[in-house]
Amino acid sequence: MLDDSSPDLASGLRHTLTRLYLTLRRNAPLGDISAAQGSALALLHDHGPMRMGEFADRESIRMPTATALIDGLCREGLVSREPDPTDRRAVLISITPQGVDAVDDIRSRRDDAVTRALADLSEAHRSAIAEALPALRDMQSRLENYDRK
Amino acid sequence: MLDDSSPDLASGLRHTLTRLYLTLRRNAPLGDISAAQGSALALLHDHGPMRMGEFADRESIRMPTATALIDGLCREGLVSREPDPTDRRAVLISITPQGVDAVDDIRSRRDDAVTRALADLSEAHRSAIAEALPALRDMQSRLENYDRK
DNA sequence: TATTGTTATACTCTATAACTATA
DNA sequence: TATAGTTATAGAGTATAACAATA
């Protein structure tokens, strides 16, 4: 019988989550774009336009790093920069339609890999995962909140 | 009613797994060591000594990259290199006791974060996760095998 | 000749420090 | 004077190409 609150559950879960993510990443690689670019595009895709400084904060990188990263993405047409009309020191960075396509593409390739793996599972295993998904979401939001403790 | 085999389950699971991993990484950062170093140490910790070429293959990096990465870890005393007694062209790289400590330390800090999040969940959510863990392991091993399709 | 690894070189991502322009 | 970003410079991680040593 499994003891829910044991460190074994936490350690087993940590290990499995880590391997699942890394395997998924390996299964559907980013291809042309780097990990830093992929993360930047996903943020701009999900959050919408933002200032350079907010982008740097959310990506946990420094401003000069953000400048260089965004410059590269602009050169490739995946991101665009506009002066902020309310503050002439600032710039607003946005994902382009081409950038949206790049994010959607990688996500759908990863979804396909997960769909295939789920289809190969037993019905019992598949439904166990379906029933745990809300609990995993709950755990994720709690972990996220510890960040700003 | 949730349709287990729907793309929605795959997409929701992919999203939650991704966020869980990234949040966990952010919650318990590697600190002094880089991501590449952490991955290298985890591999050597779990697999044991190996040749430079096998290390490069398993990390999906090129040999010159592996040489530089291992050189850095050697300088920090986390990894050691020995000539392979059976083939004088080759070297065997191993994790040192200090490197083992570094891996154990980061893993235990991540386990602590997961333990805390699990403890904060409802009993129903915690047991849903406990019951899904074998299914998640099953899914992970299937995804891993697709890699060598 | 084929294999194992290293050296030389270059590009990206990361950082700190110093600078410019605007508030 | 403080804030938003950029430029200058440096270190780590990545790659390809060319090389050295050994099988």
mmCIF file of C-alpha atoms (C1' of nucleotides) in Angstrom:
data_model
loop_
_atom_site.group_PDB
_atom_site.id
_atom_site.type_symbol
_atom_site.label_atom_id
_atom_site.label_comp_id
_atom_site.label_asym_id
_atom_site.label_seq_id
_atom_site.Cartn_x
_atom_site.Cartn_y
_atom_site.Cartn_z
ATOM 1 C CA MET A 1 0.000 0.000 0.000
ATOM 2 C CA LEU A 2 1.328 3.362 -1.044
ATOM 3 C CA ASP A 3 1.741 6.020 1.609
ATOM 4 C CA ASP A 4 0.586 9.218 -0.095
ATOM 5 C CA SER A 5 2.485 11.642 2.087
ATOM 6 C CA SER A 6 5.779 9.745 2.112
ATOM 7 C CA PRO A 7 8.961 11.319 0.788
ATOM 8 C CA ASP A 8 9.001 8.368 -1.619
ATOM 9 C CA LEU A 9 5.996 9.741 -3.466
ATOM 10 C CA ALA A 10 7.617 13.174 -3.748
ATOM 11 C CA SER A 11 10.928 11.750 -4.898
ATOM 12 C CA GLY A 12 9.316 9.350 -7.367
ATOM 13 C CA LEU A 13 7.121 12.093 -8.729
ATOM 14 C CA ARG A 14 10.006 14.547 -9.042
ATOM 15 C CA HIS A 15 12.044 11.955 -10.906
ATOM 16 C CA THR A 16 9.201 10.993 -13.248
ATOM 17 C CA LEU A 17 8.196 14.593 -13.984
ATOM 18 C CA THR A 18 11.791 15.469 -14.780
ATOM 19 C CA ARG A 19 12.247 12.523 -17.119
ATOM 20 C CA LEU A 20 8.887 13.081 -18.791
ATOM 21 C CA TYR A 21 9.762 16.680 -19.589
ATOM 22 C CA LEU A 22 13.274 15.906 -20.800
ATOM 23 C CA THR A 23 12.052 12.985 -22.914
ATOM 24 C CA LEU A 24 9.319 15.128 -24.431
ATOM 25 C CA ARG A 25 11.818 17.843 -25.259
ATOM 26 C CA ARG A 26 14.089 15.304 -26.890
ATOM 27 C CA ASN A 27 11.190 13.697 -28.727
ATOM 28 C CA ALA A 28 10.084 16.950 -30.337
ATOM 29 C CA PRO A 29 13.163 19.205 -30.473
ATOM 30 C CA LEU A 30 12.907 22.905 -31.211
ATOM 31 C CA GLY A 31 14.825 22.539 -34.456
ATOM 32 C CA ASP A 32 15.976 25.866 -35.831
ATOM 33 C CA ILE A 33 15.336 27.905 -32.721
ATOM 34 C CA SER A 34 17.384 27.712 -29.517
ATOM 35 C CA ALA A 35 16.027 26.933 -26.049
ATOM 36 C CA ALA A 36 16.289 30.591 -25.030
ATOM 37 C CA GLN A 37 14.447 31.655 -28.163
ATOM 38 C CA GLY A 38 11.765 29.019 -27.627
ATOM 39 C CA SER A 39 11.164 30.151 -24.077
ATOM 40 C CA ALA A 40 11.022 33.800 -25.148
ATOM 41 C CA LEU A 41 8.546 33.061 -27.927
ATOM 42 C CA ALA A 42 6.324 30.977 -25.618
ATOM 43 C CA LEU A 43 6.215 33.855 -23.102
ATOM 44 C CA LEU A 44 5.346 36.456 -25.737
ATOM 45 C CA HIS A 45 2.815 34.064 -27.295
ATOM 46 C CA ASP A 46 0.973 33.446 -24.015
ATOM 47 C CA HIS A 47 1.326 36.838 -22.365
ATOM 48 C CA GLY A 48 1.194 39.284 -25.245
ATOM 49 C CA PRO A 49 3.348 42.387 -25.860
ATOM 50 C CA MET A 50 5.502 43.666 -23.034
ATOM 51 C CA ARG A 51 8.399 45.976 -22.309
ATOM 52 C CA MET A 52 11.983 44.865 -22.537
ATOM 53 C CA GLY A 53 12.396 45.137 -18.766
ATOM 54 C CA GLU A 54 9.337 43.053 -17.972
ATOM 55 C CA PHE A 55 10.497 40.482 -20.496
ATOM 56 C CA ALA A 56 13.906 40.278 -18.821
ATOM 57 C CA ASP A 57 12.267 39.880 -15.389
ATOM 58 C CA ARG A 58 9.883 37.164 -16.505
ATOM 59 C CA GLU A 59 12.647 35.246 -18.259
ATOM 60 C CA SER A 60 14.954 35.745 -15.261
ATOM 61 C CA ILE A 61 17.669 37.238 -17.440
ATOM 62 C CA ARG A 62 19.446 40.615 -17.416
ATOM 63 C CA MET A 63 18.532 43.481 -19.673
ATOM 64 C CA PRO A 64 21.549 43.251 -21.993
ATOM 65 C CA THR A 65 20.833 39.546 -22.447
ATOM 66 C CA ALA A 66 17.225 40.354 -23.261
ATOM 67 C CA THR A 67 18.271 42.985 -25.799
ATOM 68 C CA ALA A 68 20.538 40.555 -27.621
ATOM 69 C CA LEU A 69 17.988 37.737 -27.534
ATOM 70 C CA ILE A 70 15.173 39.915 -28.856
ATOM 71 C CA ASP A 71 17.473 41.397 -31.503
ATOM 72 C CA GLY A 72 18.151 37.905 -32.806
ATOM 73 C CA LEU A 73 14.459 37.024 -32.890
ATOM 74 C CA CYS A 74 13.717 40.298 -34.709
ATOM 75 C CA ARG A 75 16.334 39.485 -37.343
ATOM 76 C CA GLU A 76 14.557 36.177 -37.909
ATOM 77 C CA GLY A 77 11.169 37.883 -38.130
ATOM 78 C CA LEU A 78 9.704 36.051 -35.133
ATOM 79 C CA VAL A 79 9.401 39.132 -32.900
ATOM 80 C CA SER A 80 8.888 42.834 -33.549
ATOM 81 C CA ARG A 81 9.827 45.942 -31.564
ATOM 82 C CA GLU A 82 7.913 49.211 -31.347
ATOM 83 C CA PRO A 83 8.613 52.326 -29.314
ATOM 84 C CA ASP A 84 6.267 52.570 -26.311
ATOM 85 C CA PRO A 85 3.965 55.516 -27.123
ATOM 86 C CA THR A 86 3.577 56.362 -23.421
ATOM 87 C CA ASP A 87 7.311 56.462 -22.560
ATOM 88 C CA ARG A 88 9.899 57.253 -25.183
ATOM 89 C CA ARG A 89 12.652 55.478 -23.237
ATOM 90 C CA ALA A 90 10.820 52.171 -23.486
ATOM 91 C CA VAL A 91 10.170 49.604 -26.217
ATOM 92 C CA LEU A 92 7.326 47.158 -26.589
ATOM 93 C CA ILE A 93 8.157 43.716 -27.927
ATOM 94 C CA SER A 94 5.584 41.473 -29.568
ATOM 95 C CA ILE A 95 5.504 38.101 -31.241
ATOM 96 C CA THR A 96 4.836 38.173 -34.996
ATOM 97 C CA PRO A 97 2.400 35.858 -36.826
ATOM 98 C CA GLN A 98 5.454 33.898 -37.946
ATOM 99 C CA GLY A 99 6.540 33.600 -34.307
ATOM 100 C CA VAL A 100 3.063 32.396 -33.320
ATOM 101 C CA ASP A 101 3.330 29.720 -35.998
ATOM 102 C CA ALA A 102 6.688 28.593 -34.616
ATOM 103 C CA VAL A 103 5.258 28.212 -31.082
ATOM 104 C CA ASP A 104 2.110 26.462 -32.294
ATOM 105 C CA ASP A 105 4.197 24.118 -34.382
ATOM 106 C CA ILE A 106 6.452 22.941 -31.569
ATOM 107 C CA ARG A 107 3.509 22.591 -29.192
ATOM 108 C CA SER A 108 1.498 20.554 -31.630
ATOM 109 C CA ARG A 109 4.436 18.244 -32.292
ATOM 110 C CA ARG A 110 4.778 17.675 -28.548
ATOM 111 C CA ASP A 111 1.045 17.169 -28.199
ATOM 112 C CA ASP A 112 1.258 14.524 -30.921
ATOM 113 C CA ALA A 113 3.956 12.657 -29.003
ATOM 114 C CA VAL A 114 1.838 12.757 -25.827
ATOM 115 C CA THR A 115 -1.278 11.701 -27.727
ATOM 116 C CA ARG A 116 0.569 8.733 -29.148
ATOM 117 C CA ALA A 117 1.948 7.688 -25.754
ATOM 118 C CA LEU A 118 -1.485 8.025 -24.136
ATOM 119 C CA ALA A 119 -3.060 5.951 -26.886
ATOM 120 C CA ASP A 120 -0.562 3.159 -26.186
ATOM 121 C CA LEU A 121 -1.429 3.008 -22.473
ATOM 122 C CA SER A 122 -3.952 0.693 -20.915
ATOM 123 C CA GLU A 123 -7.377 2.172 -20.313
ATOM 124 C CA ALA A 124 -6.718 2.017 -16.550
ATOM 125 C CA HIS A 125 -3.462 3.948 -16.855
ATOM 126 C CA ARG A 126 -4.941 6.500 -19.219
ATOM 127 C CA SER A 127 -7.869 7.199 -16.922
ATOM 128 C CA ALA A 128 -5.574 7.373 -13.876
ATOM 129 C CA ILE A 129 -3.682 10.163 -15.647
ATOM 130 C CA ALA A 130 -6.877 11.910 -16.717
ATOM 131 C CA GLU A 131 -8.099 11.846 -13.130
ATOM 132 C CA ALA A 132 -4.786 13.143 -11.774
ATOM 133 C CA LEU A 133 -4.527 16.086 -14.187
ATOM 134 C CA PRO A 134 -6.515 18.529 -12.020
ATOM 135 C CA ALA A 135 -4.401 17.511 -9.025
ATOM 136 C CA LEU A 136 -1.197 18.105 -11.017
ATOM 137 C CA ARG A 137 -2.478 21.533 -12.052
ATOM 138 C CA ASP A 138 -3.225 22.287 -8.416
ATOM 139 C CA MET A 139 0.279 21.233 -7.409
ATOM 140 C CA GLN A 140 1.819 23.330 -10.164
ATOM 141 C CA SER A 141 0.012 26.473 -9.038
ATOM 142 C CA ARG A 142 1.103 25.902 -5.439
ATOM 143 C CA LEU A 143 4.731 25.390 -6.450
ATOM 144 C CA GLU A 144 4.548 28.530 -8.552
ATOM 145 C CA ASN A 145 3.342 30.515 -5.570
ATOM 146 C CA TYR A 146 6.231 29.329 -3.375
ATOM 147 C CA ASP A 147 8.449 31.183 -5.843
ATOM 148 C CA ARG A 148 7.153 34.514 -4.600
ATOM 149 C CA LYS A 149 7.283 33.446 -0.929
ATOM 150 C CA MET B 1 -17.279 13.935 -18.546
ATOM 151 C CA LEU B 2 -13.653 13.837 -19.577
ATOM 152 C CA ASP B 3 -12.779 12.015 -22.770
ATOM 153 C CA ASP B 4 -9.534 10.215 -21.938
ATOM 154 C CA SER B 5 -8.278 9.831 -25.461
ATOM 155 C CA SER B 6 -9.047 13.356 -26.623
ATOM 156 C CA PRO B 7 -6.304 15.666 -27.836
ATOM 157 C CA ASP B 8 -7.395 17.912 -24.973
ATOM 158 C CA LEU B 9 -6.009 15.484 -22.432
ATOM 159 C CA ALA B 10 -2.700 15.282 -24.294
ATOM 160 C CA SER B 11 -2.467 19.041 -24.686
ATOM 161 C CA GLY B 12 -3.448 19.727 -21.076
ATOM 162 C CA LEU B 13 -1.006 17.134 -19.822
ATOM 163 C CA ARG B 14 1.828 18.435 -22.008
ATOM 164 C CA HIS B 15 1.211 21.952 -20.741
ATOM 165 C CA THR B 16 1.028 20.931 -17.086
ATOM 166 C CA LEU B 17 4.098 18.692 -17.268
ATOM 167 C CA THR B 18 6.075 21.488 -18.887
ATOM 168 C CA ARG B 19 5.045 24.044 -16.310
ATOM 169 C CA LEU B 20 5.633 21.652 -13.415
ATOM 170 C CA TYR B 21 9.169 20.955 -14.555
ATOM 171 C CA LEU B 22 10.011 24.593 -15.221
ATOM 172 C CA THR B 23 8.513 25.693 -11.918
ATOM 173 C CA LEU B 24 10.410 23.015 -10.043
ATOM 174 C CA ARG B 25 13.641 24.071 -11.708
ATOM 175 C CA ARG B 26 12.991 27.655 -10.785
ATOM 176 C CA ASN B 27 11.993 26.706 -7.255
ATOM 177 C CA ALA B 28 15.237 24.861 -6.559
ATOM 178 C CA PRO B 29 17.850 26.349 -8.894
ATOM 179 C CA LEU B 30 21.174 24.644 -9.493
ATOM 180 C CA GLY B 31 23.076 27.529 -7.941
ATOM 181 C CA ASP B 32 26.788 27.380 -8.680
ATOM 182 C CA ILE B 33 26.581 24.804 -11.435
ATOM 183 C CA SER B 34 25.165 25.426 -14.912
ATOM 184 C CA ALA B 35 22.335 23.466 -16.537
ATOM 185 C CA ALA B 36 24.791 21.621 -18.774
ATOM 186 C CA GLN B 37 26.959 20.741 -15.784
ATOM 187 C CA GLY B 38 23.931 19.587 -13.781
ATOM 188 C CA SER B 39 22.774 17.321 -16.583
ATOM 189 C CA ALA B 40 26.284 15.882 -16.998
ATOM 190 C CA LEU B 41 26.619 15.199 -13.271
ATOM 191 C CA ALA B 42 23.181 13.551 -13.101
ATOM 192 C CA LEU B 43 24.116 11.237 -15.982
ATOM 193 C CA LEU B 44 27.446 10.245 -14.441
ATOM 194 C CA HIS B 45 25.761 9.864 -11.031
ATOM 195 C CA ASP B 46 23.087 7.494 -12.316
ATOM 196 C CA HIS B 47 25.009 5.608 -15.005
ATOM 197 C CA GLY B 48 28.535 5.387 -13.603
ATOM 198 C CA PRO B 49 31.869 5.923 -15.405
ATOM 199 C CA MET B 50 31.857 6.077 -19.177
ATOM 200 C CA ARG B 51 34.004 7.091 -22.120
ATOM 201 C CA MET B 52 34.037 10.598 -23.492
ATOM 202 C CA GLY B 53 32.292 9.470 -26.689
ATOM 203 C CA GLU B 54 29.493 7.666 -24.882
ATOM 204 C CA PHE B 55 29.048 10.701 -22.652
ATOM 205 C CA ALA B 56 28.740 12.977 -25.699
ATOM 206 C CA ASP B 57 26.187 10.626 -27.302
ATOM 207 C CA ARG B 58 24.052 10.340 -24.181
ATOM 208 C CA GLU B 59 24.090 14.102 -23.649
ATOM 209 C CA SER B 60 23.387 14.673 -27.356
ATOM 210 C CA ILE B 61 26.396 16.960 -27.697
ATOM 211 C CA ARG B 62 29.494 16.809 -29.888
ATOM 212 C CA MET B 63 32.826 15.553 -28.691
ATOM 213 C CA PRO B 64 34.593 18.930 -28.502
ATOM 214 C CA THR B 65 31.707 20.228 -26.418
ATOM 215 C CA ALA B 66 31.966 17.207 -24.137
ATOM 216 C CA THR B 67 35.719 17.724 -23.729
ATOM 217 C CA ALA B 68 35.248 21.346 -22.684
ATOM 218 C CA LEU B 69 32.341 20.560 -20.353
ATOM 219 C CA ILE B 70 34.179 17.723 -18.611
ATOM 220 C CA ASP B 71 37.338 19.844 -18.374
ATOM 221 C CA GLY B 72 35.370 22.479 -16.472
ATOM 222 C CA LEU B 73 33.869 19.915 -14.099
ATOM 223 C CA CYS B 74 37.329 18.435 -13.493
ATOM 224 C CA ARG B 75 38.697 21.859 -12.604
ATOM 225 C CA GLU B 76 35.920 22.154 -10.019
ATOM 226 C CA GLY B 77 36.651 18.687 -8.642
ATOM 227 C CA LEU B 78 33.214 17.292 -9.487
ATOM 228 C CA VAL B 79 34.416 14.828 -12.129
ATOM 229 C CA SER B 80 37.657 12.930 -12.691
ATOM 230 C CA ARG B 81 39.301 11.532 -15.829
ATOM 231 C CA GLU B 82 41.425 8.389 -16.151
ATOM 232 C CA PRO B 83 42.977 6.791 -19.201
ATOM 233 C CA ASP B 84 41.014 3.715 -20.292
ATOM 234 C CA PRO B 85 43.330 0.755 -19.508
ATOM 235 C CA THR B 86 41.881 -1.271 -22.391
ATOM 236 C CA ASP B 87 42.317 1.381 -25.116
ATOM 237 C CA ARG B 88 44.976 4.030 -24.853
ATOM 238 C CA ARG B 89 43.097 6.416 -27.155
ATOM 239 C CA ALA B 90 40.156 6.591 -24.771
ATOM 240 C CA VAL B 91 39.453 8.227 -21.414
ATOM 241 C CA LEU B 92 37.019 7.178 -18.701
ATOM 242 C CA ILE B 93 35.168 9.949 -16.904
ATOM 243 C CA SER B 94 33.655 9.474 -13.452
ATOM 244 C CA ILE B 95 31.782 11.560 -10.934
ATOM 245 C CA THR B 96 33.723 12.317 -7.719
ATOM 246 C CA PRO B 97 32.269 12.074 -4.182
ATOM 247 C CA GLN B 98 31.979 15.856 -4.274
ATOM 248 C CA GLY B 99 30.016 15.587 -7.525
ATOM 249 C CA VAL B 100 27.716 12.975 -5.979
ATOM 250 C CA ASP B 101 27.068 15.375 -3.105
ATOM 251 C CA ALA B 102 26.157 18.143 -5.575
ATOM 252 C CA VAL B 103 23.619 15.922 -7.366
ATOM 253 C CA ASP B 104 22.125 14.612 -4.125
ATOM 254 C CA ASP B 105 21.840 18.150 -2.826
ATOM 255 C CA ILE B 106 19.872 19.531 -5.762
ATOM 256 C CA ARG B 107 17.636 16.460 -5.888
ATOM 257 C CA SER B 108 16.832 16.653 -2.206
ATOM 258 C CA ARG B 109 15.982 20.351 -2.475
ATOM 259 C CA ARG B 110 13.593 19.573 -5.342
ATOM 260 C CA ASP B 111 12.121 16.672 -3.407
ATOM 261 C CA ASP B 112 11.503 19.045 -0.516
ATOM 262 C CA ALA B 113 9.587 21.431 -2.771
ATOM 263 C CA VAL B 114 7.454 18.567 -4.104
ATOM 264 C CA THR B 115 6.889 17.202 -0.609
ATOM 265 C CA ARG B 116 5.687 20.591 0.531
ATOM 266 C CA ALA B 117 3.337 21.005 -2.438
ATOM 267 C CA LEU B 118 1.935 17.492 -1.968
ATOM 268 C CA ALA B 119 1.355 18.163 1.724
ATOM 269 C CA ASP B 120 -0.673 21.254 0.832
ATOM 270 C CA LEU B 121 -2.994 19.313 -1.497
ATOM 271 C CA SER B 122 -6.329 17.806 -0.514
ATOM 272 C CA GLU B 123 -6.250 14.127 0.336
ATOM 273 C CA ALA B 124 -8.225 13.418 -2.848
ATOM 274 C CA HIS B 125 -5.745 15.256 -5.048
ATOM 275 C CA ARG B 126 -2.761 13.671 -3.322
ATOM 276 C CA SER B 127 -4.121 10.188 -3.783
ATOM 277 C CA ALA B 128 -5.048 10.881 -7.397
ATOM 278 C CA ILE B 129 -1.405 11.724 -8.040
ATOM 279 C CA ALA B 130 -0.170 8.692 -6.128
ATOM 280 C CA GLU B 131 -2.433 6.473 -8.189
ATOM 281 C CA ALA B 132 -1.321 8.079 -11.469
ATOM 282 C CA LEU B 133 2.413 7.752 -10.798
ATOM 283 C CA PRO B 134 2.754 4.222 -12.236
ATOM 284 C CA ALA B 135 0.826 5.371 -15.319
ATOM 285 C CA LEU B 136 3.122 8.392 -15.736
ATOM 286 C CA ARG B 137 6.156 6.099 -15.451
ATOM 287 C CA ASP B 138 4.636 3.871 -18.106
ATOM 288 C CA MET B 139 4.067 6.856 -20.378
ATOM 289 C CA GLN B 140 7.625 8.085 -19.847
ATOM 290 C CA SER B 141 9.129 4.743 -20.837
ATOM 291 C CA ARG B 142 6.989 4.621 -23.970
ATOM 292 C CA LEU B 143 7.985 8.157 -24.974
ATOM 293 C CA GLU B 144 11.611 7.270 -24.371
ATOM 294 C CA ASN B 145 11.327 4.318 -26.720
ATOM 295 C CA TYR B 146 9.874 6.456 -29.504
ATOM 296 C CA ASP B 147 13.244 8.249 -29.461
ATOM 297 C CA ARG B 148 14.943 5.186 -30.865
ATOM 298 C CA LYS B 149 12.187 4.516 -33.366
ATOM 299 C "C1'" DT C 1 42.489 3.105 -42.662
ATOM 300 C "C1'" DA C 2 39.161 3.808 -38.905
ATOM 301 C "C1'" DT C 3 38.350 5.411 -34.263
ATOM 302 C "C1'" DT C 4 38.997 8.350 -29.988
ATOM 303 C "C1'" DG C 5 39.771 12.470 -28.459
ATOM 304 C "C1'" DT C 6 41.792 17.371 -28.603
ATOM 305 C "C1'" DT C 7 42.813 21.941 -30.617
ATOM 306 C "C1'" DA C 8 41.366 26.015 -33.345
ATOM 307 C "C1'" DT C 9 37.736 28.936 -34.345
ATOM 308 C "C1'" DA C 10 33.122 30.925 -34.365
ATOM 309 C "C1'" DC C 11 28.326 31.900 -32.778
ATOM 310 C "C1'" DT C 12 24.802 32.198 -29.084
ATOM 311 C "C1'" DC C 13 23.457 32.982 -24.264
ATOM 312 C "C1'" DT C 14 24.758 34.590 -20.200
ATOM 313 C "C1'" DA C 15 26.734 38.309 -17.059
ATOM 314 C "C1'" DT C 16 28.724 43.178 -15.174
ATOM 315 C "C1'" DA C 17 30.039 47.824 -16.022
ATOM 316 C "C1'" DA C 18 29.613 51.999 -18.423
ATOM 317 C "C1'" DC C 19 26.902 54.723 -21.349
ATOM 318 C "C1'" DT C 20 22.607 57.382 -23.693
ATOM 319 C "C1'" DA C 21 18.147 59.116 -23.700
ATOM 320 C "C1'" DT C 22 14.089 60.162 -21.380
ATOM 321 C "C1'" DA C 23 11.172 60.910 -17.101
ATOM 322 C "C1'" DT D 1 18.350 62.073 -9.910
ATOM 323 C "C1'" DA D 2 16.173 57.787 -11.309
ATOM 324 C "C1'" DT D 3 14.672 54.666 -14.922
ATOM 325 C "C1'" DA D 4 14.664 52.075 -19.647
ATOM 326 C "C1'" DG D 5 17.606 50.329 -22.807
ATOM 327 C "C1'" DT D 6 22.003 49.779 -25.384
ATOM 328 C "C1'" DT D 7 26.947 49.135 -26.065
ATOM 329 C "C1'" DA D 8 31.371 47.059 -24.661
ATOM 330 C "C1'" DT D 9 33.463 43.188 -23.025
ATOM 331 C "C1'" DA D 10 34.047 38.584 -21.071
ATOM 332 C "C1'" DG D 11 32.988 33.598 -19.886
ATOM 333 C "C1'" DA D 12 30.462 29.212 -20.783
ATOM 334 C "C1'" DG D 13 28.174 26.033 -24.018
ATOM 335 C "C1'" DT D 14 27.352 24.890 -28.464
ATOM 336 C "C1'" DA D 15 29.046 23.664 -33.307
ATOM 337 C "C1'" DT D 16 32.384 22.308 -37.565
ATOM 338 C "C1'" DA D 17 36.843 21.490 -39.355
ATOM 339 C "C1'" DA D 18 41.458 20.036 -38.831
ATOM 340 C "C1'" DC D 19 44.673 17.502 -36.198
ATOM 341 C "C1'" DA D 20 47.175 13.729 -33.074
ATOM 342 C "C1'" DA D 21 47.469 9.313 -31.179
ATOM 343 C "C1'" DT D 22 46.127 4.706 -31.090
ATOM 344 C "C1'" DA D 23 43.692 0.463 -32.862
#
